[in-house]
Coordinates of C-alpha atoms in Angstrom, one line a residue:
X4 CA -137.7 158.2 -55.6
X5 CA -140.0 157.1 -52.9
X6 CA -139.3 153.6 -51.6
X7 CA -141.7 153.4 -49.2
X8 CA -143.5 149.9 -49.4
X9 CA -146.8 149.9 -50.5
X10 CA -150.1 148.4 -48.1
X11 CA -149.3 145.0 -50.3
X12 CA -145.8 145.2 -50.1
X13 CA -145.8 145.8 -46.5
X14 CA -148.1 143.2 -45.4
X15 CA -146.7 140.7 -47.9
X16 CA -143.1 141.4 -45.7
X17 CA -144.8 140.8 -42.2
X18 CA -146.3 138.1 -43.0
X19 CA -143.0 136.5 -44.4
X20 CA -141.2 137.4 -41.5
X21 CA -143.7 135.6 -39.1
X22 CA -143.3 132.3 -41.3
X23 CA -140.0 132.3 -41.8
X24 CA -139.1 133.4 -38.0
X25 CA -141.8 130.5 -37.3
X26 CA -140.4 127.5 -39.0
X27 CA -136.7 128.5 -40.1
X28 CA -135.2 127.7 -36.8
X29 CA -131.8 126.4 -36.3
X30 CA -133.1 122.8 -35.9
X31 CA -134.9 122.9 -38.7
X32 CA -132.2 123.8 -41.0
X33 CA -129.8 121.5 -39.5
X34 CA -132.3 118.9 -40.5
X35 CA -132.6 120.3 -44.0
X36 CA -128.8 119.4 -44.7
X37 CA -128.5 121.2 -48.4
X38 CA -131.9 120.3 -49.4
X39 CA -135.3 122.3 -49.3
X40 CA -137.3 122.7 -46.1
X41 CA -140.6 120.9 -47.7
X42 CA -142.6 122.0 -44.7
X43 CA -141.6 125.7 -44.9
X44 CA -141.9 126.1 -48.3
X45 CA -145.7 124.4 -48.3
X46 CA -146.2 127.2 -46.0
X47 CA -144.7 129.8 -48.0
X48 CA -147.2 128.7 -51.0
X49 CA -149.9 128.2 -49.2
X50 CA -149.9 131.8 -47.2
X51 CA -149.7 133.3 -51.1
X52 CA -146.5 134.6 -51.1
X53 CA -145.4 133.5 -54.1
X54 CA -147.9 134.5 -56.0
X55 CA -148.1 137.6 -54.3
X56 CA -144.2 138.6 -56.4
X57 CA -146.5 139.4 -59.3
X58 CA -148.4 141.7 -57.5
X59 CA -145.8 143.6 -55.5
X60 CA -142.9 143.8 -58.0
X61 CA -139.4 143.1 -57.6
X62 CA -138.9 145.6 -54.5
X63 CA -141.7 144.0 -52.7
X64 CA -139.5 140.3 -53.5
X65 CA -136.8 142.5 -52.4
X66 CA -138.5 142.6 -48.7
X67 CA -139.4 139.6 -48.6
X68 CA -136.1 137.9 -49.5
X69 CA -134.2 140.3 -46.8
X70 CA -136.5 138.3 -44.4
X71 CA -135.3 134.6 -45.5
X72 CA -131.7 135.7 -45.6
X73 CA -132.3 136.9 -42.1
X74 CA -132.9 133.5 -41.1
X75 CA -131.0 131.6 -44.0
X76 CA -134.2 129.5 -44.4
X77 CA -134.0 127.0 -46.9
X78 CA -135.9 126.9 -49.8
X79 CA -135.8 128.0 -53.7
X80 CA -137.6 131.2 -53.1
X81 CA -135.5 133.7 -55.0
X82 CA -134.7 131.4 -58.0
X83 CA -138.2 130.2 -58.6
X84 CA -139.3 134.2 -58.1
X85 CA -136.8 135.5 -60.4
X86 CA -136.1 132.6 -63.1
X87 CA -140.4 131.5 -62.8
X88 CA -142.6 133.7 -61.8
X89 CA -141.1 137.3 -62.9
X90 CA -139.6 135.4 -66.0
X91 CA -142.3 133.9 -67.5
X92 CA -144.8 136.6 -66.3
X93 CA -142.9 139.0 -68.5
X94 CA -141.5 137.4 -71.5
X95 CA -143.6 134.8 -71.6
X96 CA -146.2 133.9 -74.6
X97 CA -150.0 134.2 -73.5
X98 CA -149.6 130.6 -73.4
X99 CA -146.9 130.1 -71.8
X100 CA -148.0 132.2 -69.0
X101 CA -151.2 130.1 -69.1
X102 CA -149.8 126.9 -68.7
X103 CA -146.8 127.7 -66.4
X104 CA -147.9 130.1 -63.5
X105 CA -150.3 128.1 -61.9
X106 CA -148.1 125.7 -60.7
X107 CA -145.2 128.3 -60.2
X108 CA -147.9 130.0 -57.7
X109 CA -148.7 127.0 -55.7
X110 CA -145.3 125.8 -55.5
X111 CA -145.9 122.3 -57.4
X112 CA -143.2 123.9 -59.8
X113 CA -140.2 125.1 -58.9
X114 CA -138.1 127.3 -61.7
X115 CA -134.2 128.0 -61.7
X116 CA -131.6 129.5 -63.7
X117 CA -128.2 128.4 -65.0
X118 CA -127.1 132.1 -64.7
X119 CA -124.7 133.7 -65.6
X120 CA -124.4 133.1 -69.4
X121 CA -121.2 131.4 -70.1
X122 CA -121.6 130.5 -73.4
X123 CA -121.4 126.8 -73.0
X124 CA -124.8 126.0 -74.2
X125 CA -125.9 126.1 -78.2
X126 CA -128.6 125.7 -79.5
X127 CA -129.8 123.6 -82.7
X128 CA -132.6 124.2 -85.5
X129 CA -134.7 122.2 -83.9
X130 CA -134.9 124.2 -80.3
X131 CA -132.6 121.4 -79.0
X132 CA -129.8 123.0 -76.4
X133 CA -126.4 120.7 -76.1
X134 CA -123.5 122.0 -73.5
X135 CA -122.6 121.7 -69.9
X136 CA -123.4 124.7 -67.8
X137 CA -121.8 125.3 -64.6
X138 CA -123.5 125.0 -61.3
X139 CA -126.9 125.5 -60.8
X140 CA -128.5 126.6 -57.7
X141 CA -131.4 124.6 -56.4
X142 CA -131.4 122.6 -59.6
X143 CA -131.7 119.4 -57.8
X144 CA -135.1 120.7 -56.1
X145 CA -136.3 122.1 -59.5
X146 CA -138.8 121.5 -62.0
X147 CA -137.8 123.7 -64.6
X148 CA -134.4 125.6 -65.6
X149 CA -134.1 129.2 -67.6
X150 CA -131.4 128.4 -69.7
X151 CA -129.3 131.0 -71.7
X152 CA -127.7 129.9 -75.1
X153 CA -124.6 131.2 -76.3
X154 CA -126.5 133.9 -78.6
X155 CA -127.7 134.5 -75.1
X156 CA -131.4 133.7 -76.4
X157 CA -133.3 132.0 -73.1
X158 CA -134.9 128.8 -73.0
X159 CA -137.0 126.8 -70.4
X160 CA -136.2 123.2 -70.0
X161 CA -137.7 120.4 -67.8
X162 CA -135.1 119.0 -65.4
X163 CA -136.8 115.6 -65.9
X164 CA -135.2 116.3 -69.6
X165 CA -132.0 116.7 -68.8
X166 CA -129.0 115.6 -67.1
X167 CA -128.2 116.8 -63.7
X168 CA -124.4 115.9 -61.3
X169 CA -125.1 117.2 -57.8
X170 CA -122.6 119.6 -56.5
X171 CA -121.3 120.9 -53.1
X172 CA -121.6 124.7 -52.7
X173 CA -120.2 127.0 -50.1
X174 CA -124.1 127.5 -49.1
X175 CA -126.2 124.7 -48.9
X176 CA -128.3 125.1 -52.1
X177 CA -129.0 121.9 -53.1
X178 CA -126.9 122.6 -56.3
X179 CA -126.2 120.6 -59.5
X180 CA -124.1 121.0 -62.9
X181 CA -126.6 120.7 -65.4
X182 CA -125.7 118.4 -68.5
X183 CA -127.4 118.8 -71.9
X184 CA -127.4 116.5 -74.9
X185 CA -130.0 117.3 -77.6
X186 CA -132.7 118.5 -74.7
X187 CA -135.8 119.6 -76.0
X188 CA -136.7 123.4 -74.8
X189 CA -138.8 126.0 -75.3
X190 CA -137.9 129.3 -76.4
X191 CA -138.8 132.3 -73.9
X192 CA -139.1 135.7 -74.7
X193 CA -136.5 138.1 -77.4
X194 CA -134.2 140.2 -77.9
X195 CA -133.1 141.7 -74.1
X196 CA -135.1 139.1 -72.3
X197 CA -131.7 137.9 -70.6
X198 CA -130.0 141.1 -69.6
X199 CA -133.8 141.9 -67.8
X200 CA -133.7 138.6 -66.4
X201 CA -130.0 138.4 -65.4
X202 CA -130.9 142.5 -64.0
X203 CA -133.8 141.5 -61.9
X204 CA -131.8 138.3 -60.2
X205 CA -128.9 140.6 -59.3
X206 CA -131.3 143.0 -57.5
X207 CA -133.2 139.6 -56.0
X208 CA -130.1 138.4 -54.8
X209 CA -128.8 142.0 -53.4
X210 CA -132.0 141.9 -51.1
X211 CA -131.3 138.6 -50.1
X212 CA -127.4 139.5 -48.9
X213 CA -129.2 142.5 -47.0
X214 CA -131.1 139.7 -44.9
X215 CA -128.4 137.4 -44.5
X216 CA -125.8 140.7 -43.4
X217 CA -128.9 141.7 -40.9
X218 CA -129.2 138.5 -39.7
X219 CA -125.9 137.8 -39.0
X220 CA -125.4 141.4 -37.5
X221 CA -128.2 140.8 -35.0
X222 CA -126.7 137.9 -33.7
X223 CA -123.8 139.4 -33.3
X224 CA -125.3 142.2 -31.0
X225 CA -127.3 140.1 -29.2
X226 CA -123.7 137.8 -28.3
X227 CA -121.8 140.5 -27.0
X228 CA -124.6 142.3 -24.9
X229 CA -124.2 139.4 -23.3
X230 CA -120.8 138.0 -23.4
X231 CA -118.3 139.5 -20.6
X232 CA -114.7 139.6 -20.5
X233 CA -112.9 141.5 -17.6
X234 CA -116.6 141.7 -16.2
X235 CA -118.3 143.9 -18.6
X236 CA -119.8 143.2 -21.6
X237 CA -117.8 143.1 -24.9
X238 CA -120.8 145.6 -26.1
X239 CA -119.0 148.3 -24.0
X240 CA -115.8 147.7 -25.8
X241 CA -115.3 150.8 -28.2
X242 CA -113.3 148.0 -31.1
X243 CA -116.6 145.9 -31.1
X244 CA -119.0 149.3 -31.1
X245 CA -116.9 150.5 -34.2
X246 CA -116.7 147.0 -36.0
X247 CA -120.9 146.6 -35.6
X248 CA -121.2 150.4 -36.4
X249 CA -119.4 149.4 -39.8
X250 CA -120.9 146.2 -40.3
X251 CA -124.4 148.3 -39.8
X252 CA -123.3 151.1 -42.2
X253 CA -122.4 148.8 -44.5
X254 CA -125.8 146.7 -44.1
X255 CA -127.7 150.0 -44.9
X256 CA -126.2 151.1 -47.6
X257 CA -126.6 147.3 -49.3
X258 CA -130.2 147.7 -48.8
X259 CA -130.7 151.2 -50.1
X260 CA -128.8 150.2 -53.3
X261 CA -131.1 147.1 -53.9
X262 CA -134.0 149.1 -53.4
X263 CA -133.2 151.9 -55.5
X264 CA -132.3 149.4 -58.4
X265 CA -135.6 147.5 -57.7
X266 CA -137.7 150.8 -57.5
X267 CA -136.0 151.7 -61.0
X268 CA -136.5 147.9 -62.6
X269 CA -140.4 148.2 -61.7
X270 CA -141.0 152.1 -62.7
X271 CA -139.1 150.9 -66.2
X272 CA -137.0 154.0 -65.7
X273 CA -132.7 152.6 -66.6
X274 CA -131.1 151.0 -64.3
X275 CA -128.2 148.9 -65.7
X276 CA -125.7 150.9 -63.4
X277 CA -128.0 150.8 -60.5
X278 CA -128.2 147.0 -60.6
X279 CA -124.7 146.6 -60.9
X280 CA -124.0 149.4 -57.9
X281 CA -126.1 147.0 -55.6
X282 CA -124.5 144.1 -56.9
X283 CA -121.4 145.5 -56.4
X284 CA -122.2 146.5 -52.8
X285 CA -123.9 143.1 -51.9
X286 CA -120.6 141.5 -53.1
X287 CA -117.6 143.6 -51.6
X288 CA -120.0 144.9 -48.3
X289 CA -122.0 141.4 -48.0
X290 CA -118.3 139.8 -47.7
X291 CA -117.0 142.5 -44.6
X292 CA -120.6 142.1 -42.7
X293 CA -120.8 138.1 -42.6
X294 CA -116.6 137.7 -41.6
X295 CA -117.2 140.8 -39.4
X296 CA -120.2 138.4 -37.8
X297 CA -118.2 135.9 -36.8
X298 CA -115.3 137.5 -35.4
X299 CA -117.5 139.2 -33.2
X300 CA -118.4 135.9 -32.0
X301 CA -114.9 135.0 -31.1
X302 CA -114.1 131.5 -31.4
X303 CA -117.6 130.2 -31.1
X304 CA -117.9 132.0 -34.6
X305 CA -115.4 129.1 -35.9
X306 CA -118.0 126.5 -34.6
X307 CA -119.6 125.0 -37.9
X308 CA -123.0 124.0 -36.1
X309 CA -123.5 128.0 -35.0
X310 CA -126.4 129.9 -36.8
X311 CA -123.8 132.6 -37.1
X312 CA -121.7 130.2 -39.2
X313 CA -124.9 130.0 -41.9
X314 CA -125.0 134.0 -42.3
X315 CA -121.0 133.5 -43.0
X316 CA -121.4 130.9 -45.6
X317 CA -124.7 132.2 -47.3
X318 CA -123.0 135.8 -47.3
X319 CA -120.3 134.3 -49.4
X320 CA -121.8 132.2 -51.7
X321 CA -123.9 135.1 -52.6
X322 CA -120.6 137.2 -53.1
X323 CA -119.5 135.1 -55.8
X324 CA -122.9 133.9 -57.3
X325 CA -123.8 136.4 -60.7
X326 CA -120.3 138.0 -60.6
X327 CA -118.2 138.4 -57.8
X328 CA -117.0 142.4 -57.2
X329 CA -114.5 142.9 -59.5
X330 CA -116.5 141.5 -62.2
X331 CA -119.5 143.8 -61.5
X332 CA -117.1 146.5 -61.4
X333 CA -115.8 146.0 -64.4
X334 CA -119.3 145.7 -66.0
X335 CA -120.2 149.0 -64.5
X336 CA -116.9 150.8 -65.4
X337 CA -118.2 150.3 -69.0
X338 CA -121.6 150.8 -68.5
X339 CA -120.6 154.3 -67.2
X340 CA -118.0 155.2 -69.8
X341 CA -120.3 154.5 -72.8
X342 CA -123.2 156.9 -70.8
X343 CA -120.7 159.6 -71.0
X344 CA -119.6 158.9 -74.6
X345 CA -123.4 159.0 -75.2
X346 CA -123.9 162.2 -73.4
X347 CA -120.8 163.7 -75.2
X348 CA -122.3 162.6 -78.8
X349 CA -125.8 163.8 -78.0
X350 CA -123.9 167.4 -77.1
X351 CA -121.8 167.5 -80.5
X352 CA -125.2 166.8 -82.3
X353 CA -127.0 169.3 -80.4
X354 CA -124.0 171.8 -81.3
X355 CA -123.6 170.9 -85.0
X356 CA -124.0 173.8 -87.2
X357 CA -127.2 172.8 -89.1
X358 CA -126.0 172.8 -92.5
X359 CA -123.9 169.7 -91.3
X360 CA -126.6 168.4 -89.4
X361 CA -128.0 165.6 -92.0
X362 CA -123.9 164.9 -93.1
X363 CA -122.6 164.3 -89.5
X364 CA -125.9 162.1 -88.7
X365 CA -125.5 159.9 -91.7
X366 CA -121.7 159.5 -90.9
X367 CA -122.7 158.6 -87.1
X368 CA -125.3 156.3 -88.3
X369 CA -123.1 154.1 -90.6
X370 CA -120.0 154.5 -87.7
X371 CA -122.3 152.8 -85.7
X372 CA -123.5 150.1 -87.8
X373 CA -120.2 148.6 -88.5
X374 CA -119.1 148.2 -84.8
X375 CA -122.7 147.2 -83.4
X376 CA -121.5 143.5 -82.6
X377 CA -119.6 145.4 -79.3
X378 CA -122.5 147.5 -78.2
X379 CA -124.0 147.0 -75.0
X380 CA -127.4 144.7 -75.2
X381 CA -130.0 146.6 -75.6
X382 CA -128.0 149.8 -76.7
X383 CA -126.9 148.6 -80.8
X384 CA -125.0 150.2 -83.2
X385 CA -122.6 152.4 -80.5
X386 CA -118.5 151.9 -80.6
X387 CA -117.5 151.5 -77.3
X388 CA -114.9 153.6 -75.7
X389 CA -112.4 150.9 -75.5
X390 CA -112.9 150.3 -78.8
X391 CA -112.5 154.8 -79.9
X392 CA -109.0 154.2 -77.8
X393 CA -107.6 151.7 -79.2
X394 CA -108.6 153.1 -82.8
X395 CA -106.5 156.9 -81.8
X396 CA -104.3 154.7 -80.6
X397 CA -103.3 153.0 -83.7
X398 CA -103.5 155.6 -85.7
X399 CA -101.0 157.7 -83.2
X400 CA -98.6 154.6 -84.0
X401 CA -98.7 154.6 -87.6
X402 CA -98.3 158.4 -87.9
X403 CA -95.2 158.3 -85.2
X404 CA -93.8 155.3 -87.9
X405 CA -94.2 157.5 -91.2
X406 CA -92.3 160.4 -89.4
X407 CA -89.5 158.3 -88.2
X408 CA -89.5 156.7 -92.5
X409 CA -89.4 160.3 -93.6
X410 CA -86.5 160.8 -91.4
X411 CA -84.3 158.2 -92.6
X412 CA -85.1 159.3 -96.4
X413 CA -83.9 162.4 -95.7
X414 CA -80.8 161.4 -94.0

C-alpha cells in the first residue's frame, strides 16, 4: 500500500485548501445560514476541481474533502462528487455520461443521493419510482437525486420532478425529505452499482469527518496556547495535553482508515471491510474529537455563533449520516464472519480427497443456490453464518426432543 498522493492529487489538495481557507471564513458561513455558499462554490468549479475527482480518484476526493471539513465550508461538494460525478462516470451508459458530466463539471448541476437504502421507494414497469425517502442532504440545492429502489436498483431523478419538504438537520445542509408520486427516472447502472456507490460515499464522507476533527482540533490548540488560568496557559496543563493527544490519535487513525479504503476502492482490490472500518472510525472517533473540541474551549465552546460550534455539529451529523457506529459494526461483524466461513470452505475443498471432489462441489453448489436471497451483494449463492447456526441449532433441538420421546416410551 502506498498512499502517497500523486503530482495531481497533491496539487488538486493545495489548491483546495487555498480556496476554501480564502472564502469559507466565519462570516461567510454565517451568511450562508443552511444554504450553499454560491460564491465559493463558482470558485470551486471554476478552478477545476470538480472535474478534477475523475482524474484523481476517490483518495484524491478524499484530500480534498478533509480540506472543506477543515473549514466546514458550505457547499454540495461530497454529494455531487460521489452521487454525480463518480456515479455516473462509472455506471453510467455512454450516453448518459455524455449528456450529464458536462454540467456536473462546471457546477450548473448539482447531484445528490437519498442514501441509505431504506426500502421505501418502488419502482413501476414504466421506470416510474413512488415512496417517501427520508432526509436528503443538499436536496434543496440539487439538480438531480441518485435514488435507490427497494430491489436496491439506482435511479437518477430531476428534483424539478419531484416533491421536496425542507428539513432542519443537525448540520446545516440545506436538507429535504424527498416525496415521489409516479416520478419519471432513469435507470443507472446494474447489478452492484449501489453497494459501490453506497462504498465510495462512506469513504467520501470518512475524509470529510477527518477535516472537520482537524479543524476543530486546531482551533482548539490554537485557544488554549493562548488562554491562561492561574497565569499559564491551559496548553501547559497535562489534562488538556492528554485530551488533544487523544483527540489527535484519534484524528490520525480516521484519516489512515479512509485512505486505505479509498486506495483499495480505486486499485479495485476488496474493500467492503475496509470501508466499513473507516466508517466505523469516522463515526465512533469523529463523535470524541468534535465533543473533545469544545470542551477544550470551555464555556465559549457552548456559544452557538463559535466556529468551534460548526466542527461540533458537522462532526455529528456526519456520525449518524450512512449508518451511525453500531450499525457499521454490525455490517462489518458479518462481512468478517462470512470471509472466514469462505476461507474455511475454500480449505475443506482444497482438502477433499479427490474422488469426492466433483460430489462435495455439486452438493456446495446447490447448498448455495437455495439460500442465495441472504448472501451478501455482490457475493450470491453463500449461506450466511447466522443462517449455518441457527440451522445446528434446530436440528440440536429436535434431536434433544426425540431422546426425551424415547424416554417416556420406555418408561
Amino acid at each position: 500500500m502506498d498512499f502517497t498522493p500523486t503530482e495531481e492529487q497533491t496539487a488538486a489538495r493545495d489548491l483546495a485548501a487555498r480556496v476554501f481557507g480564502d472564502l469559507s471564513t466565519p462570516e461567510r458561513l454565517a451568511a450562508a445560514g443552511s444554504g450553499t455558499d454560491a460564491e465559493l462554490w463558482k470558485a470551486l468549479c471554476a478552478a477545476g476541481l470538480t472535474s478534477a475527482v475523475e482524474d484523481v480518484g476517490l483518495l484524491g476526493l478524499v484530500l480534498l474533502l478533509e480540506e472543506q471539513g477543515r473549514t466546514t465550508a458550505q457547499v454540495p461538494f461530497a454529494v455531487s462528487c460521489v452521487y454525480g460525478l463518480l456515479a455516473v462516470g462509472r455506471h453510467g451508459t455512454r450516453e448518459q455520461r455524455a449528456r450529464l458530466l458536462p454540467a456536473l463539471r462546471d457546477g450548473s448541476a448539482v447531484a445528490t443521493g437519498a442514501f441509505p437504502d431504506r426500502g421505501a421507494v418502488r419502482a413501476g414497469a414504466d421506470g416510474r419510482l413512488t415512496g417517501t425517502t427520508g432526509w436528503v442532504p443538499w436536496l434543496r440545492d440539487a439538480t438531480h437525486v441518485l435514488v435507490p429502489d427497494a430491489d436496491r436498483s439506482l435511479w437518477l431523478v430531476r428534483v424539478a420532478d419531484a416533491g421536496t419538504v425542507p428539513v432542519v438537520t443537525t448540520a446545516p445542509w440545506a436538507a429535504a425529505e424527498l416525496r415521489l408520486e409516479a416520478t419519471p427516472a432513469e435507470r443507472l447502472g446494474s447489478v452492484g452499482a449501489y453497494a459501490d456507490v453506497l462504498a465510495a460515499a462512506r469513504v467520501a464522507y470518512a475524509g470529510l469527518q477527518a477535516g472537520v476533527c482537524a479543524g476543530s482540533l486546531a482551533r482548539a490548540v490554537a485557544h488554549t496556547s493562548v488562554r491562561e488560568q492561574f497565569g499559564r496557559p491551559l496548553s501547559t496543563r497535562q489534562a488538556v495535553q492528554l485530551r488533544a493527544a487523544d483527540a489527535h490519535m484519534d484524528t490520525e487513525v480516521i484519516r489512515v482508515t479512509a485512505y486505505e479504503a479509498a486506495w483499495r476502492f480505486d486499485e479495485g482490490l476488496p474493500c467492503a471491510s475496509h470501508v466499513l472500518t473507516a466508517g466505523w472510525w469516522a463515526s465512533e472517533a469523529g463523535r470524541r474529537v468534535v465533543h473533545t473540541g469544545q470542551h477544550l474551549h470551555g464555556g465559549i465552546g457552548a456559544d452557538l455563533d463559535h466556529p468551534v460550534h460548526r466542527h461540533f455539529l458537522w462532526g455529528r451529523q456526519i456520525d449518524a449520516h450512512l449508518g451511525c457506529g453500531a450499525r457499521l459494526l454490525d455490517e462489518l461483524g458479518a462481512v468478517l464472519a462470512d470471509e472466514e466461513h469462505e476461507e474455511h470452505e475454500e480449505h475443506e475443498e482444497h482438502d477433499e480427497p479427490a474422488g469426492h471432489a466433483g460430489h462435495a462441489g455439486h452438493a456446495g453448489h446447490a447448498g448455495h443456490a437455495g439460500h442465495a436471497g441472504h448472501s451478501e451483494p455482490g457475493r450470491p449463492g453463500r449461506q450466511s453464518v447466522h443462517e449455518e447456526r441457527r440451522g445446528r441449532e434446530e436440528q440440536g433441538e429436535q434431536e434433544e426432543q426425540g431422546e426425551h420421546e424415547e424416554q417416556e416410551e420406555t418408561a
